[in-house]
mmCIF file of C-alpha atoms in Angstrom:
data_model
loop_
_atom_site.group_PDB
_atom_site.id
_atom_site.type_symbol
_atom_site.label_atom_id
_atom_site.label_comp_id
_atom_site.label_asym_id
_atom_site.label_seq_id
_atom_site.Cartn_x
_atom_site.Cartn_y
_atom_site.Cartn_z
ATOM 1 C CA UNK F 9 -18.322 -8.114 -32.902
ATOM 2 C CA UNK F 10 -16.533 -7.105 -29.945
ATOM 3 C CA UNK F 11 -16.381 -2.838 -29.139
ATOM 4 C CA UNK F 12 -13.244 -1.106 -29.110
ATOM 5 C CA UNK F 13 -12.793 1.076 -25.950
ATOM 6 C CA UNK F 14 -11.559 4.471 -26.668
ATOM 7 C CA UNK F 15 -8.412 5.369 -25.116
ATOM 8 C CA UNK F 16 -8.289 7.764 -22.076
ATOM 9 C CA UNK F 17 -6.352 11.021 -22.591
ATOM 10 C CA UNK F 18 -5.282 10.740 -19.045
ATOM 11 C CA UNK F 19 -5.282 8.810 -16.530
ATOM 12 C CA UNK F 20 -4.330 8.597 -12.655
ATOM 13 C CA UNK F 21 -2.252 5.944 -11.120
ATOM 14 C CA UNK F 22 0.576 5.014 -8.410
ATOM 15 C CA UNK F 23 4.103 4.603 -9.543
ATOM 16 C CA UNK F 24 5.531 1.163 -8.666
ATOM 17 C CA UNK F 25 8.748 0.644 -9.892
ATOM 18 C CA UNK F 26 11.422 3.329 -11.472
ATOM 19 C CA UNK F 27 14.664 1.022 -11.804
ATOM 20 C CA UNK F 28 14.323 2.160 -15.777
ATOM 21 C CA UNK F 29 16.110 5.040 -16.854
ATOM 22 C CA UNK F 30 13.640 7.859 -17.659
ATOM 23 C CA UNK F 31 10.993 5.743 -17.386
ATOM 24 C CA UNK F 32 8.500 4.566 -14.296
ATOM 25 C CA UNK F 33 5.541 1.684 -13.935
ATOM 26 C CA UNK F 34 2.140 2.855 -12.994
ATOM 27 C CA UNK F 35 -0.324 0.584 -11.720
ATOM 28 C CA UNK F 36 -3.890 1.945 -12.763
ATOM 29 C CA UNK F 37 -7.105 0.233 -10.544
ATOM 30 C CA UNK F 38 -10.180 0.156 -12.312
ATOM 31 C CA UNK F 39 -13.547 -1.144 -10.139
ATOM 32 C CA UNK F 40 -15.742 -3.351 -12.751
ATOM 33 C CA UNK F 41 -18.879 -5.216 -12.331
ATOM 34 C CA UNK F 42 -18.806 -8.998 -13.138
ATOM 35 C CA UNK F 43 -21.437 -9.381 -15.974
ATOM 36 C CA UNK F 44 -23.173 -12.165 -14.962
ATOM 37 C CA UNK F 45 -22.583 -12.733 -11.255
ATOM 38 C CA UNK F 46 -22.697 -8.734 -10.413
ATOM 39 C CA UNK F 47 -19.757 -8.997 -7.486
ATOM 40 C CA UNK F 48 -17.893 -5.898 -7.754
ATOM 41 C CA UNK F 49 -14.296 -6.371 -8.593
ATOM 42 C CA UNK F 50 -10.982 -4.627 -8.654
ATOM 43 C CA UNK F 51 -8.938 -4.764 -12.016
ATOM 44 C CA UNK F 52 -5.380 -3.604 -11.946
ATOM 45 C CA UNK F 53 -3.279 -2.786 -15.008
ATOM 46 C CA UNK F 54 0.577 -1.876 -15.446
ATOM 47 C CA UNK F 55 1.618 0.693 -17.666
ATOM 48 C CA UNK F 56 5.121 1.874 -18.296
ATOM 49 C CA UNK F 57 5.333 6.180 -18.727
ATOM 50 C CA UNK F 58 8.439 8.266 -19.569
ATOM 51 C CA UNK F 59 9.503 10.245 -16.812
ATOM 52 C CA UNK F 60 12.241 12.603 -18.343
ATOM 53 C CA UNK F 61 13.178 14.422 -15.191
ATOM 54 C CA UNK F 62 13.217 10.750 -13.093
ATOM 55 C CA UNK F 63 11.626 12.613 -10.597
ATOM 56 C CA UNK F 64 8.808 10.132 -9.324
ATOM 57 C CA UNK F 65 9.315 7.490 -6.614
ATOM 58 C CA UNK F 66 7.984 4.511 -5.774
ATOM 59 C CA UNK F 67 4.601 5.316 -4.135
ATOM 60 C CA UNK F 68 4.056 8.611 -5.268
ATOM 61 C CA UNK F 69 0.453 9.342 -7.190
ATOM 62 C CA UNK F 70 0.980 10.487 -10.776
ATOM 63 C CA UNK F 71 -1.141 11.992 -13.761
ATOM 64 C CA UNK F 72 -0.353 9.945 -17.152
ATOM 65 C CA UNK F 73 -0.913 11.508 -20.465
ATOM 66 C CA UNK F 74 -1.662 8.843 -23.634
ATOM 67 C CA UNK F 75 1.125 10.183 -26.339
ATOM 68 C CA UNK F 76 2.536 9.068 -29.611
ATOM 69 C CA UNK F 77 4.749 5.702 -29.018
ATOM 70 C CA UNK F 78 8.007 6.571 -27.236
ATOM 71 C CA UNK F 79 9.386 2.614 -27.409
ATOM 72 C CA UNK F 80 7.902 -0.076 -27.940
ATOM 73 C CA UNK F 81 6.144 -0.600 -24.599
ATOM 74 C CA UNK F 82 5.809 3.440 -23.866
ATOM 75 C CA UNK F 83 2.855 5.052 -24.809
ATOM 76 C CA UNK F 84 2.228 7.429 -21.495
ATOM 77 C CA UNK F 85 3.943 10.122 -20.719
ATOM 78 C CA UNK F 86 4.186 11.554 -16.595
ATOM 79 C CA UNK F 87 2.135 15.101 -16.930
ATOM 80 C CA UNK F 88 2.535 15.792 -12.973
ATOM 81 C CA UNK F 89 3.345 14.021 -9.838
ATOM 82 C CA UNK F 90 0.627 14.334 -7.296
ATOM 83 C CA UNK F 91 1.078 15.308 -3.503
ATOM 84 C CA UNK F 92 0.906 12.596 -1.534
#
């Protein structure tokens, strides 16, 4: 039986594309340990956030929330755009 990760209430990440309307693609890096041959490695994952404002840009650093489903790929939400 495999264990079910609990989802993070928040997470940080860097916006990589916005060509959606009200919505943006953050790329969140994780750093995980191989389990058998112990090399540290870098994960990536893409998640798509609403961005009601369109204010991010590609690059910027943002704060994601986890909400209820906005679409069917949009479960984030952008809580604050980071200085850069």
């Amino acid at each position: 039986m495999s264990q079910v990760r609990p989802v993070p209430q928040e997470i940080f990440g860097k916006v990589v594309s916005n060509k959606m309307q009200k919505t943006v693609v953050v790329e969140i890096v994780r750093v995980e340990q191989h389990p058998v041959y112990g090399k540290v490695v870098r994960k990536k994952s893409k998640l798509k956030a609403h961005d009601e404002t369109n204010r991010c840009q590609v690059g910027d650093k943002v704060r994601i929330g986890y909400s209820r489903p906005i679409s069917k790929d949009k479960n984030w939400r952008v809580l604050e755009v980071l200085p850069r």
